Amino acid sequence: MIGNDIVDLAKAAKDSNWKRKGYLKKVFTLGEQELIFSSKDLNVIVWQFWSMKEAAYKAIGRNTNLLFNPLLFNCALNGEVDYMEERFYSKTVMDSTNLHTVAANSQQYLDKICTHLLPNTTDYLSAFNLKHCDLELKKDKNGLPLLLTKQDGLKHLASVSHHGHYLAVAYLNCS
């Protein structure tokens, strides 16, 4: 299971006031809140934890109709995300414009996730496929992303995330 989440930092700063009364209590556990308030950059850790929760949720969501309850996902600074009895491993990369997290249910899978960042467009499937002639991104019968390697026809689990100006496609490369 894999998932990913991307945060457009400018859009998040404009649209999401995480400092408003009660917001942190609705989204983050007490332990996470302690880590947030002890951080040097509160804004970064808030969006990193949010992104970790979303990425783990998307990994689980491929196989269930789970409703997202962020308080059920517990993040640690080492990238681990616990959900009920399951553990996910995540990796976050950030630059001045966006923050991107990938998550997997095993460390081995996490190390095999490939990521492609693109501008967020409504026709992202075509944009991705034009840019990557050896790969084909499509949706399966349930509307979930699937990536095919054109040369050998292998299917790879994929996760698509978008926010603001950014779109991220992550897939598990087991070759």
Short mmCIF file of N, CA and C in Angstrom, two decimals:
data_model
loop_
_atom_site.label_atom_id
_atom_site.label_comp_id
_atom_site.label_asym_id
_atom_site.label_seq_id
_atom_site.Cartn_x
_atom_site.Cartn_y
_atom_site.Cartn_z
N MET A 1 0.84 -1.18 0.00
CA MET A 1 0.00 0.00 0.00
C MET A 1 0.89 1.24 0.00
N ILE A 2 0.58 2.16 -0.89
CA ILE A 2 1.30 3.44 -0.93
C ILE A 2 0.30 4.58 -1.06
N GLY A 3 0.73 5.76 -0.64
CA GLY A 3 -0.07 6.96 -0.79
C GLY A 3 0.86 8.15 -0.85
N ASN A 4 0.34 9.29 -1.28
CA ASN A 4 1.14 10.51 -1.30
C ASN A 4 0.24 11.71 -1.11
N ASP A 5 0.84 12.80 -0.67
CA ASP A 5 0.10 14.04 -0.50
C ASP A 5 1.05 15.20 -0.79
N ILE A 6 0.51 16.22 -1.43
CA ILE A 6 1.30 17.42 -1.72
C ILE A 6 0.55 18.64 -1.18
N VAL A 7 1.31 19.58 -0.64
CA VAL A 7 0.75 20.82 -0.11
C VAL A 7 1.41 21.99 -0.83
N ASP A 8 0.59 22.80 -1.47
CA ASP A 8 1.05 24.06 -2.05
C ASP A 8 1.14 25.03 -0.86
N LEU A 9 2.35 25.37 -0.45
CA LEU A 9 2.54 26.15 0.76
C LEU A 9 1.91 27.54 0.68
N ALA A 10 1.95 28.17 -0.49
CA ALA A 10 1.33 29.50 -0.63
C ALA A 10 -0.19 29.39 -0.49
N LYS A 11 -0.79 28.39 -1.13
CA LYS A 11 -2.24 28.20 -1.03
C LYS A 11 -2.64 27.85 0.40
N ALA A 12 -1.86 26.99 1.05
CA ALA A 12 -2.16 26.61 2.42
C ALA A 12 -2.11 27.83 3.35
N ALA A 13 -1.11 28.69 3.14
CA ALA A 13 -0.98 29.89 3.97
C ALA A 13 -2.16 30.83 3.76
N LYS A 14 -2.65 30.88 2.54
CA LYS A 14 -3.76 31.78 2.20
C LYS A 14 -5.11 31.23 2.65
N ASP A 15 -5.34 29.93 2.44
CA ASP A 15 -6.67 29.35 2.63
C ASP A 15 -6.89 28.65 3.98
N SER A 16 -5.84 28.27 4.66
CA SER A 16 -5.99 27.44 5.86
C SER A 16 -5.34 28.11 7.06
N ASN A 17 -6.17 28.59 7.95
CA ASN A 17 -5.67 29.23 9.15
C ASN A 17 -5.59 28.19 10.27
N TRP A 18 -4.48 27.44 10.30
CA TRP A 18 -4.35 26.40 11.31
C TRP A 18 -4.19 26.98 12.71
N LYS A 19 -3.97 28.30 12.82
CA LYS A 19 -3.80 28.93 14.14
C LYS A 19 -5.15 29.31 14.77
N ARG A 20 -6.24 29.14 14.03
CA ARG A 20 -7.54 29.51 14.59
C ARG A 20 -7.89 28.58 15.76
N LYS A 21 -8.69 29.10 16.65
CA LYS A 21 -9.05 28.39 17.87
C LYS A 21 -9.70 27.03 17.54
N GLY A 22 -9.17 25.99 18.15
CA GLY A 22 -9.74 24.66 18.03
C GLY A 22 -9.24 23.83 16.86
N TYR A 23 -8.56 24.44 15.91
CA TYR A 23 -8.15 23.70 14.71
C TYR A 23 -7.19 22.56 15.07
N LEU A 24 -6.13 22.87 15.81
CA LEU A 24 -5.14 21.84 16.12
C LEU A 24 -5.75 20.67 16.88
N LYS A 25 -6.69 20.95 17.77
CA LYS A 25 -7.34 19.89 18.55
C LYS A 25 -8.17 18.96 17.68
N LYS A 26 -8.71 19.48 16.58
CA LYS A 26 -9.52 18.67 15.67
C LYS A 26 -8.68 17.77 14.77
N VAL A 27 -7.42 18.15 14.55
CA VAL A 27 -6.60 17.48 13.55
C VAL A 27 -5.43 16.69 14.15
N PHE A 28 -4.88 17.17 15.26
CA PHE A 28 -3.66 16.58 15.79
C PHE A 28 -3.84 16.07 17.22
N THR A 29 -3.22 14.93 17.51
CA THR A 29 -3.26 14.37 18.86
C THR A 29 -2.50 15.29 19.81
N LEU A 30 -2.65 15.06 21.10
CA LEU A 30 -1.93 15.87 22.09
C LEU A 30 -0.42 15.74 21.89
N GLY A 31 0.05 14.53 21.63
CA GLY A 31 1.48 14.33 21.39
C GLY A 31 1.98 15.08 20.18
N GLU A 32 1.19 15.08 19.12
CA GLU A 32 1.55 15.83 17.91
C GLU A 32 1.56 17.33 18.19
N GLN A 33 0.58 17.79 18.95
CA GLN A 33 0.53 19.21 19.29
C GLN A 33 1.76 19.63 20.08
N GLU A 34 2.21 18.77 20.99
CA GLU A 34 3.44 19.07 21.75
C GLU A 34 4.63 19.19 20.81
N LEU A 35 4.72 18.28 19.84
CA LEU A 35 5.82 18.34 18.87
C LEU A 35 5.73 19.59 18.01
N ILE A 36 4.52 19.96 17.64
CA ILE A 36 4.32 21.18 16.83
C ILE A 36 4.81 22.40 17.60
N PHE A 37 4.36 22.53 18.86
CA PHE A 37 4.70 23.73 19.62
C PHE A 37 6.17 23.77 20.05
N SER A 38 6.86 22.63 20.01
CA SER A 38 8.28 22.64 20.35
C SER A 38 9.17 22.77 19.10
N SER A 39 8.53 22.85 17.94
CA SER A 39 9.27 22.94 16.68
C SER A 39 9.78 24.36 16.44
N LYS A 40 10.89 24.47 15.70
CA LYS A 40 11.43 25.78 15.32
C LYS A 40 10.55 26.45 14.27
N ASP A 41 9.90 25.65 13.42
CA ASP A 41 9.04 26.20 12.37
C ASP A 41 7.69 25.51 12.45
N LEU A 42 6.79 26.12 13.21
CA LEU A 42 5.47 25.53 13.43
C LEU A 42 4.72 25.29 12.13
N ASN A 43 4.80 26.22 11.20
CA ASN A 43 4.09 26.10 9.94
C ASN A 43 4.52 24.85 9.17
N VAL A 44 5.81 24.60 9.11
CA VAL A 44 6.31 23.44 8.38
C VAL A 44 5.86 22.14 9.02
N ILE A 45 5.97 22.04 10.34
CA ILE A 45 5.62 20.78 11.00
C ILE A 45 4.11 20.52 10.92
N VAL A 46 3.30 21.57 10.97
CA VAL A 46 1.85 21.39 10.82
C VAL A 46 1.55 20.77 9.46
N TRP A 47 2.12 21.32 8.40
CA TRP A 47 1.82 20.80 7.06
C TRP A 47 2.50 19.47 6.81
N GLN A 48 3.65 19.23 7.44
CA GLN A 48 4.28 17.92 7.30
C GLN A 48 3.41 16.85 7.96
N PHE A 49 2.98 17.08 9.19
CA PHE A 49 2.11 16.10 9.85
C PHE A 49 0.80 15.91 9.08
N TRP A 50 0.22 17.00 8.60
CA TRP A 50 -1.01 16.88 7.81
C TRP A 50 -0.76 16.00 6.58
N SER A 51 0.33 16.27 5.90
CA SER A 51 0.67 15.53 4.69
C SER A 51 0.94 14.06 4.99
N MET A 52 1.59 13.78 6.10
CA MET A 52 1.84 12.39 6.51
C MET A 52 0.53 11.65 6.76
N LYS A 53 -0.39 12.32 7.44
CA LYS A 53 -1.70 11.71 7.72
C LYS A 53 -2.45 11.42 6.41
N GLU A 54 -2.46 12.40 5.52
CA GLU A 54 -3.15 12.25 4.24
C GLU A 54 -2.54 11.12 3.40
N ALA A 55 -1.21 11.06 3.35
CA ALA A 55 -0.55 10.04 2.55
C ALA A 55 -0.86 8.64 3.09
N ALA A 56 -0.82 8.47 4.42
CA ALA A 56 -1.16 7.17 5.01
C ALA A 56 -2.63 6.83 4.77
N TYR A 57 -3.50 7.82 4.90
CA TYR A 57 -4.92 7.61 4.65
C TYR A 57 -5.16 7.15 3.21
N LYS A 58 -4.48 7.78 2.26
CA LYS A 58 -4.65 7.40 0.86
C LYS A 58 -4.15 5.98 0.60
N ALA A 59 -3.10 5.58 1.32
CA ALA A 59 -2.61 4.21 1.18
C ALA A 59 -3.67 3.22 1.66
N ILE A 60 -4.27 3.50 2.79
CA ILE A 60 -5.32 2.62 3.33
C ILE A 60 -6.57 2.68 2.46
N GLY A 61 -6.89 3.87 1.98
CA GLY A 61 -8.11 4.10 1.23
C GLY A 61 -8.23 3.34 -0.07
N ARG A 62 -7.12 2.84 -0.60
CA ARG A 62 -7.19 2.04 -1.83
C ARG A 62 -8.00 0.78 -1.60
N ASN A 63 -7.99 0.27 -0.37
CA ASN A 63 -8.62 -1.02 -0.09
C ASN A 63 -9.87 -0.93 0.78
N THR A 64 -10.24 0.27 1.21
CA THR A 64 -11.39 0.40 2.10
C THR A 64 -12.17 1.66 1.75
N ASN A 65 -13.31 1.80 2.36
CA ASN A 65 -14.12 3.01 2.24
C ASN A 65 -13.98 3.86 3.51
N LEU A 66 -12.82 3.85 4.08
CA LEU A 66 -12.53 4.54 5.33
C LEU A 66 -12.78 6.04 5.21
N LEU A 67 -13.50 6.60 6.17
CA LEU A 67 -13.68 8.04 6.24
C LEU A 67 -12.46 8.62 6.96
N PHE A 68 -11.99 9.74 6.48
CA PHE A 68 -10.78 10.35 7.04
C PHE A 68 -11.07 10.99 8.39
N ASN A 69 -10.41 10.49 9.41
CA ASN A 69 -10.42 11.09 10.74
C ASN A 69 -8.96 11.31 11.13
N PRO A 70 -8.46 12.53 10.98
CA PRO A 70 -7.04 12.77 11.19
C PRO A 70 -6.55 12.42 12.59
N LEU A 71 -7.43 12.43 13.60
CA LEU A 71 -7.00 12.10 14.96
C LEU A 71 -6.65 10.62 15.13
N LEU A 72 -7.09 9.78 14.19
CA LEU A 72 -6.77 8.35 14.27
C LEU A 72 -5.39 8.04 13.69
N PHE A 73 -4.77 9.02 13.07
CA PHE A 73 -3.43 8.87 12.49
C PHE A 73 -2.46 9.62 13.39
N ASN A 74 -1.50 8.90 13.94
CA ASN A 74 -0.56 9.51 14.89
C ASN A 74 0.83 9.58 14.26
N CYS A 75 1.34 10.79 14.07
CA CYS A 75 2.62 11.03 13.40
C CYS A 75 3.76 11.19 14.39
N ALA A 76 4.94 10.72 13.98
CA ALA A 76 6.16 10.90 14.75
C ALA A 76 7.18 11.63 13.88
N LEU A 77 8.12 12.29 14.53
CA LEU A 77 9.13 13.05 13.79
C LEU A 77 10.01 12.17 12.90
N ASN A 78 10.10 10.88 13.20
CA ASN A 78 10.92 9.98 12.38
C ASN A 78 10.20 9.52 11.11
N GLY A 79 8.99 10.04 10.85
CA GLY A 79 8.26 9.71 9.64
C GLY A 79 7.27 8.58 9.80
N GLU A 80 7.20 7.97 10.96
CA GLU A 80 6.24 6.90 11.17
C GLU A 80 4.86 7.47 11.44
N VAL A 81 3.85 6.77 10.89
CA VAL A 81 2.46 7.15 11.10
C VAL A 81 1.73 5.89 11.56
N ASP A 82 1.15 5.94 12.74
CA ASP A 82 0.39 4.81 13.25
C ASP A 82 -1.09 5.06 13.06
N TYR A 83 -1.77 4.03 12.55
CA TYR A 83 -3.22 4.05 12.40
C TYR A 83 -3.74 2.74 12.96
N MET A 84 -4.47 2.82 14.06
CA MET A 84 -4.98 1.62 14.74
C MET A 84 -3.79 0.69 15.00
N GLU A 85 -3.81 -0.50 14.43
CA GLU A 85 -2.72 -1.46 14.64
C GLU A 85 -1.72 -1.46 13.49
N GLU A 86 -1.87 -0.54 12.54
CA GLU A 86 -1.00 -0.50 11.37
C GLU A 86 0.03 0.62 11.50
N ARG A 87 1.20 0.38 10.95
CA ARG A 87 2.25 1.40 10.91
C ARG A 87 2.59 1.69 9.46
N PHE A 88 2.73 2.98 9.18
CA PHE A 88 3.16 3.44 7.87
C PHE A 88 4.46 4.20 8.03
N TYR A 89 5.25 4.17 6.98
CA TYR A 89 6.53 4.87 6.96
C TYR A 89 6.42 5.95 5.90
N SER A 90 6.90 7.13 6.23
CA SER A 90 6.76 8.22 5.28
C SER A 90 8.08 8.95 5.08
N LYS A 91 8.13 9.64 3.96
CA LYS A 91 9.29 10.47 3.63
C LYS A 91 8.74 11.77 3.06
N THR A 92 9.21 12.90 3.59
CA THR A 92 8.74 14.21 3.16
C THR A 92 9.88 15.00 2.55
N VAL A 93 9.59 15.62 1.41
CA VAL A 93 10.54 16.50 0.74
C VAL A 93 9.86 17.86 0.61
N MET A 94 10.61 18.91 0.92
CA MET A 94 10.03 20.25 0.89
C MET A 94 10.98 21.20 0.18
N ASP A 95 10.40 22.13 -0.58
CA ASP A 95 11.18 23.25 -1.10
C ASP A 95 10.43 24.52 -0.73
N SER A 96 10.77 25.63 -1.33
CA SER A 96 10.16 26.90 -0.93
C SER A 96 8.70 27.02 -1.38
N THR A 97 8.23 26.14 -2.26
CA THR A 97 6.88 26.27 -2.80
C THR A 97 5.91 25.16 -2.37
N ASN A 98 6.44 23.97 -2.10
CA ASN A 98 5.54 22.87 -1.77
C ASN A 98 6.20 21.88 -0.82
N LEU A 99 5.36 21.06 -0.23
CA LEU A 99 5.79 19.99 0.67
C LEU A 99 5.12 18.72 0.16
N HIS A 100 5.91 17.67 -0.04
CA HIS A 100 5.38 16.43 -0.61
C HIS A 100 5.78 15.25 0.27
N THR A 101 4.80 14.41 0.57
CA THR A 101 5.05 13.22 1.39
C THR A 101 4.57 11.97 0.67
N VAL A 102 5.40 10.93 0.74
CA VAL A 102 4.98 9.60 0.28
C VAL A 102 4.93 8.71 1.52
N ALA A 103 4.03 7.73 1.50
CA ALA A 103 3.90 6.80 2.62
C ALA A 103 3.66 5.39 2.09
N ALA A 104 4.14 4.42 2.85
CA ALA A 104 3.95 3.01 2.50
C ALA A 104 3.81 2.21 3.78
N ASN A 105 3.23 1.03 3.65
CA ASN A 105 3.05 0.20 4.83
C ASN A 105 4.28 -0.65 5.15
N SER A 106 5.37 -0.46 4.41
CA SER A 106 6.63 -1.10 4.77
C SER A 106 7.78 -0.20 4.34
N GLN A 107 8.85 -0.26 5.11
CA GLN A 107 10.04 0.53 4.78
C GLN A 107 10.59 0.13 3.42
N GLN A 108 10.50 -1.15 3.10
CA GLN A 108 10.97 -1.66 1.81
C GLN A 108 10.22 -1.00 0.66
N TYR A 109 8.90 -0.87 0.78
CA TYR A 109 8.12 -0.21 -0.26
C TYR A 109 8.46 1.28 -0.35
N LEU A 110 8.64 1.90 0.81
CA LEU A 110 8.93 3.34 0.83
C LEU A 110 10.16 3.66 0.00
N ASP A 111 11.15 2.81 0.08
CA ASP A 111 12.39 3.03 -0.66
C ASP A 111 12.25 2.79 -2.16
N LYS A 112 11.11 2.21 -2.58
CA LYS A 112 10.89 1.93 -4.00
C LYS A 112 9.84 2.81 -4.65
N ILE A 113 9.44 3.86 -3.96
CA ILE A 113 8.44 4.77 -4.52
C ILE A 113 9.12 5.80 -5.40
N CYS A 114 8.64 5.90 -6.63
CA CYS A 114 9.10 6.92 -7.58
C CYS A 114 8.06 8.03 -7.61
N THR A 115 8.52 9.26 -7.74
CA THR A 115 7.61 10.40 -7.71
C THR A 115 7.86 11.32 -8.90
N HIS A 116 6.77 11.81 -9.46
CA HIS A 116 6.84 12.81 -10.54
C HIS A 116 5.96 13.99 -10.13
N LEU A 117 6.54 15.18 -10.14
CA LEU A 117 5.79 16.39 -9.84
C LEU A 117 5.46 17.11 -11.13
N LEU A 118 4.21 17.59 -11.23
CA LEU A 118 3.72 18.26 -12.42
C LEU A 118 2.88 19.46 -12.01
N PRO A 119 2.63 20.38 -12.95
CA PRO A 119 1.64 21.42 -12.68
C PRO A 119 0.26 20.77 -12.53
N ASN A 120 -0.56 21.30 -11.67
CA ASN A 120 -1.89 20.76 -11.45
C ASN A 120 -2.83 21.23 -12.57
N THR A 121 -3.25 20.29 -13.39
CA THR A 121 -4.19 20.58 -14.47
C THR A 121 -5.33 19.58 -14.43
N THR A 122 -6.45 19.93 -15.04
CA THR A 122 -7.59 19.01 -15.07
C THR A 122 -7.30 17.79 -15.95
N ASP A 123 -6.42 17.94 -16.92
CA ASP A 123 -6.08 16.84 -17.81
C ASP A 123 -4.70 16.27 -17.47
N TYR A 124 -4.49 16.00 -16.19
CA TYR A 124 -3.18 15.55 -15.74
C TYR A 124 -2.78 14.19 -16.30
N LEU A 125 -3.75 13.32 -16.59
CA LEU A 125 -3.41 12.01 -17.16
C LEU A 125 -2.68 12.19 -18.50
N SER A 126 -3.25 13.00 -19.38
CA SER A 126 -2.62 13.26 -20.68
C SER A 126 -1.28 13.96 -20.52
N ALA A 127 -1.23 14.94 -19.62
CA ALA A 127 0.02 15.68 -19.40
C ALA A 127 1.13 14.74 -18.91
N PHE A 128 0.79 13.85 -17.98
CA PHE A 128 1.77 12.89 -17.48
C PHE A 128 2.21 11.95 -18.60
N ASN A 129 1.25 11.41 -19.34
CA ASN A 129 1.56 10.44 -20.39
C ASN A 129 2.38 11.05 -21.52
N LEU A 130 2.15 12.30 -21.85
CA LEU A 130 2.95 12.98 -22.88
C LEU A 130 4.39 13.18 -22.41
N LYS A 131 4.55 13.45 -21.14
CA LYS A 131 5.88 13.72 -20.59
C LYS A 131 6.69 12.44 -20.35
N HIS A 132 6.00 11.32 -20.15
CA HIS A 132 6.65 10.05 -19.82
C HIS A 132 6.26 8.99 -20.85
N CYS A 133 6.97 8.95 -21.95
CA CYS A 133 6.59 8.07 -23.05
C CYS A 133 6.72 6.58 -22.71
N ASP A 134 7.48 6.23 -21.69
CA ASP A 134 7.65 4.83 -21.32
C ASP A 134 6.61 4.36 -20.29
N LEU A 135 5.79 5.29 -19.80
CA LEU A 135 4.79 4.98 -18.79
C LEU A 135 3.41 5.43 -19.26
N GLU A 136 2.37 4.77 -18.72
CA GLU A 136 1.01 5.21 -18.99
C GLU A 136 0.24 5.26 -17.69
N LEU A 137 -0.20 6.45 -17.32
CA LEU A 137 -1.01 6.63 -16.13
C LEU A 137 -2.47 6.57 -16.55
N LYS A 138 -3.23 5.74 -15.86
CA LYS A 138 -4.66 5.63 -16.16
C LYS A 138 -5.40 5.33 -14.88
N LYS A 139 -6.69 5.19 -14.97
CA LYS A 139 -7.51 4.84 -13.82
C LYS A 139 -8.08 3.45 -14.03
N ASP A 140 -8.16 2.68 -12.93
CA ASP A 140 -8.73 1.35 -13.03
C ASP A 140 -10.27 1.45 -13.01
N LYS A 141 -10.93 0.32 -13.00
CA LYS A 141 -12.40 0.31 -13.06
C LYS A 141 -13.06 1.01 -11.87
N ASN A 142 -12.30 1.16 -10.77
CA ASN A 142 -12.82 1.84 -9.58
C ASN A 142 -12.41 3.31 -9.52
N GLY A 143 -11.73 3.78 -10.58
CA GLY A 143 -11.29 5.17 -10.62
C GLY A 143 -9.99 5.43 -9.88
N LEU A 144 -9.32 4.38 -9.46
CA LEU A 144 -8.04 4.52 -8.75
C LEU A 144 -6.89 4.57 -9.74
N PRO A 145 -5.85 5.36 -9.44
CA PRO A 145 -4.74 5.47 -10.38
C PRO A 145 -3.94 4.18 -10.50
N LEU A 146 -3.50 3.93 -11.71
CA LEU A 146 -2.70 2.75 -12.03
C LEU A 146 -1.66 3.17 -13.05
N LEU A 147 -0.46 2.68 -12.91
CA LEU A 147 0.60 3.04 -13.83
C LEU A 147 1.08 1.79 -14.55
N LEU A 148 1.15 1.87 -15.87
CA LEU A 148 1.64 0.75 -16.67
C LEU A 148 3.00 1.10 -17.24
N THR A 149 3.90 0.13 -17.21
CA THR A 149 5.17 0.29 -17.90
C THR A 149 4.93 -0.22 -19.31
N LYS A 150 5.05 0.67 -20.30
CA LYS A 150 4.68 0.31 -21.68
C LYS A 150 5.54 -0.81 -22.24
N GLN A 151 6.80 -0.84 -21.90
CA GLN A 151 7.70 -1.83 -22.50
C GLN A 151 7.33 -3.26 -22.12
N ASP A 152 6.97 -3.48 -20.85
CA ASP A 152 6.68 -4.85 -20.42
C ASP A 152 5.24 -5.04 -19.95
N GLY A 153 4.43 -3.98 -19.92
CA GLY A 153 3.04 -4.08 -19.52
C GLY A 153 2.81 -4.28 -18.03
N LEU A 154 3.86 -4.15 -17.23
CA LEU A 154 3.70 -4.34 -15.79
C LEU A 154 2.84 -3.24 -15.20
N LYS A 155 2.00 -3.63 -14.23
CA LYS A 155 1.14 -2.67 -13.54
C LYS A 155 1.80 -2.31 -12.21
N HIS A 156 1.74 -1.03 -11.87
CA HIS A 156 2.31 -0.54 -10.62
C HIS A 156 1.22 0.20 -9.85
N LEU A 157 1.18 -0.01 -8.51
CA LEU A 157 0.29 0.78 -7.69
C LEU A 157 0.69 2.24 -7.82
N ALA A 158 -0.29 3.13 -7.90
CA ALA A 158 0.01 4.55 -8.04
C ALA A 158 -0.89 5.35 -7.11
N SER A 159 -0.43 6.55 -6.81
CA SER A 159 -1.18 7.48 -5.98
C SER A 159 -1.04 8.86 -6.60
N VAL A 160 -2.14 9.57 -6.71
CA VAL A 160 -2.13 10.91 -7.28
C VAL A 160 -2.63 11.88 -6.22
N SER A 161 -1.93 13.00 -6.10
CA SER A 161 -2.32 14.03 -5.15
C SER A 161 -2.18 15.39 -5.81
N HIS A 162 -3.07 16.30 -5.47
CA HIS A 162 -2.94 17.65 -6.03
C HIS A 162 -3.41 18.68 -5.01
N HIS A 163 -2.78 19.83 -5.08
CA HIS A 163 -3.17 20.96 -4.22
C HIS A 163 -2.61 22.23 -4.84
N GLY A 164 -3.46 23.19 -5.02
CA GLY A 164 -3.00 24.46 -5.59
C GLY A 164 -2.39 24.27 -6.96
N HIS A 165 -1.16 24.72 -7.12
CA HIS A 165 -0.47 24.65 -8.41
C HIS A 165 0.20 23.31 -8.67
N TYR A 166 0.18 22.39 -7.72
CA TYR A 166 1.03 21.20 -7.82
C TYR A 166 0.24 19.90 -7.87
N LEU A 167 0.80 18.96 -8.61
CA LEU A 167 0.25 17.62 -8.71
C LEU A 167 1.42 16.65 -8.56
N ALA A 168 1.21 15.59 -7.80
CA ALA A 168 2.25 14.59 -7.60
C ALA A 168 1.69 13.21 -7.95
N VAL A 169 2.48 12.48 -8.72
CA VAL A 169 2.16 11.09 -9.04
C VAL A 169 3.26 10.25 -8.41
N ALA A 170 2.85 9.33 -7.57
CA ALA A 170 3.80 8.42 -6.93
C ALA A 170 3.42 7.01 -7.31
N TYR A 171 4.42 6.18 -7.54
CA TYR A 171 4.11 4.79 -7.85
C TYR A 171 5.20 3.89 -7.30
N LEU A 172 4.81 2.65 -7.08
CA LEU A 172 5.70 1.65 -6.53
C LEU A 172 6.41 0.95 -7.67
N ASN A 173 7.71 1.10 -7.71
CA ASN A 173 8.53 0.48 -8.74
C ASN A 173 9.21 -0.74 -8.15
N CYS A 174 8.65 -1.90 -8.42
CA CYS A 174 9.17 -3.13 -7.84
C CYS A 174 10.20 -3.81 -8.72
N SER A 175 10.60 -3.18 -9.80
CA SER A 175 11.59 -3.83 -10.68
C SER A 175 13.00 -3.60 -10.19
#
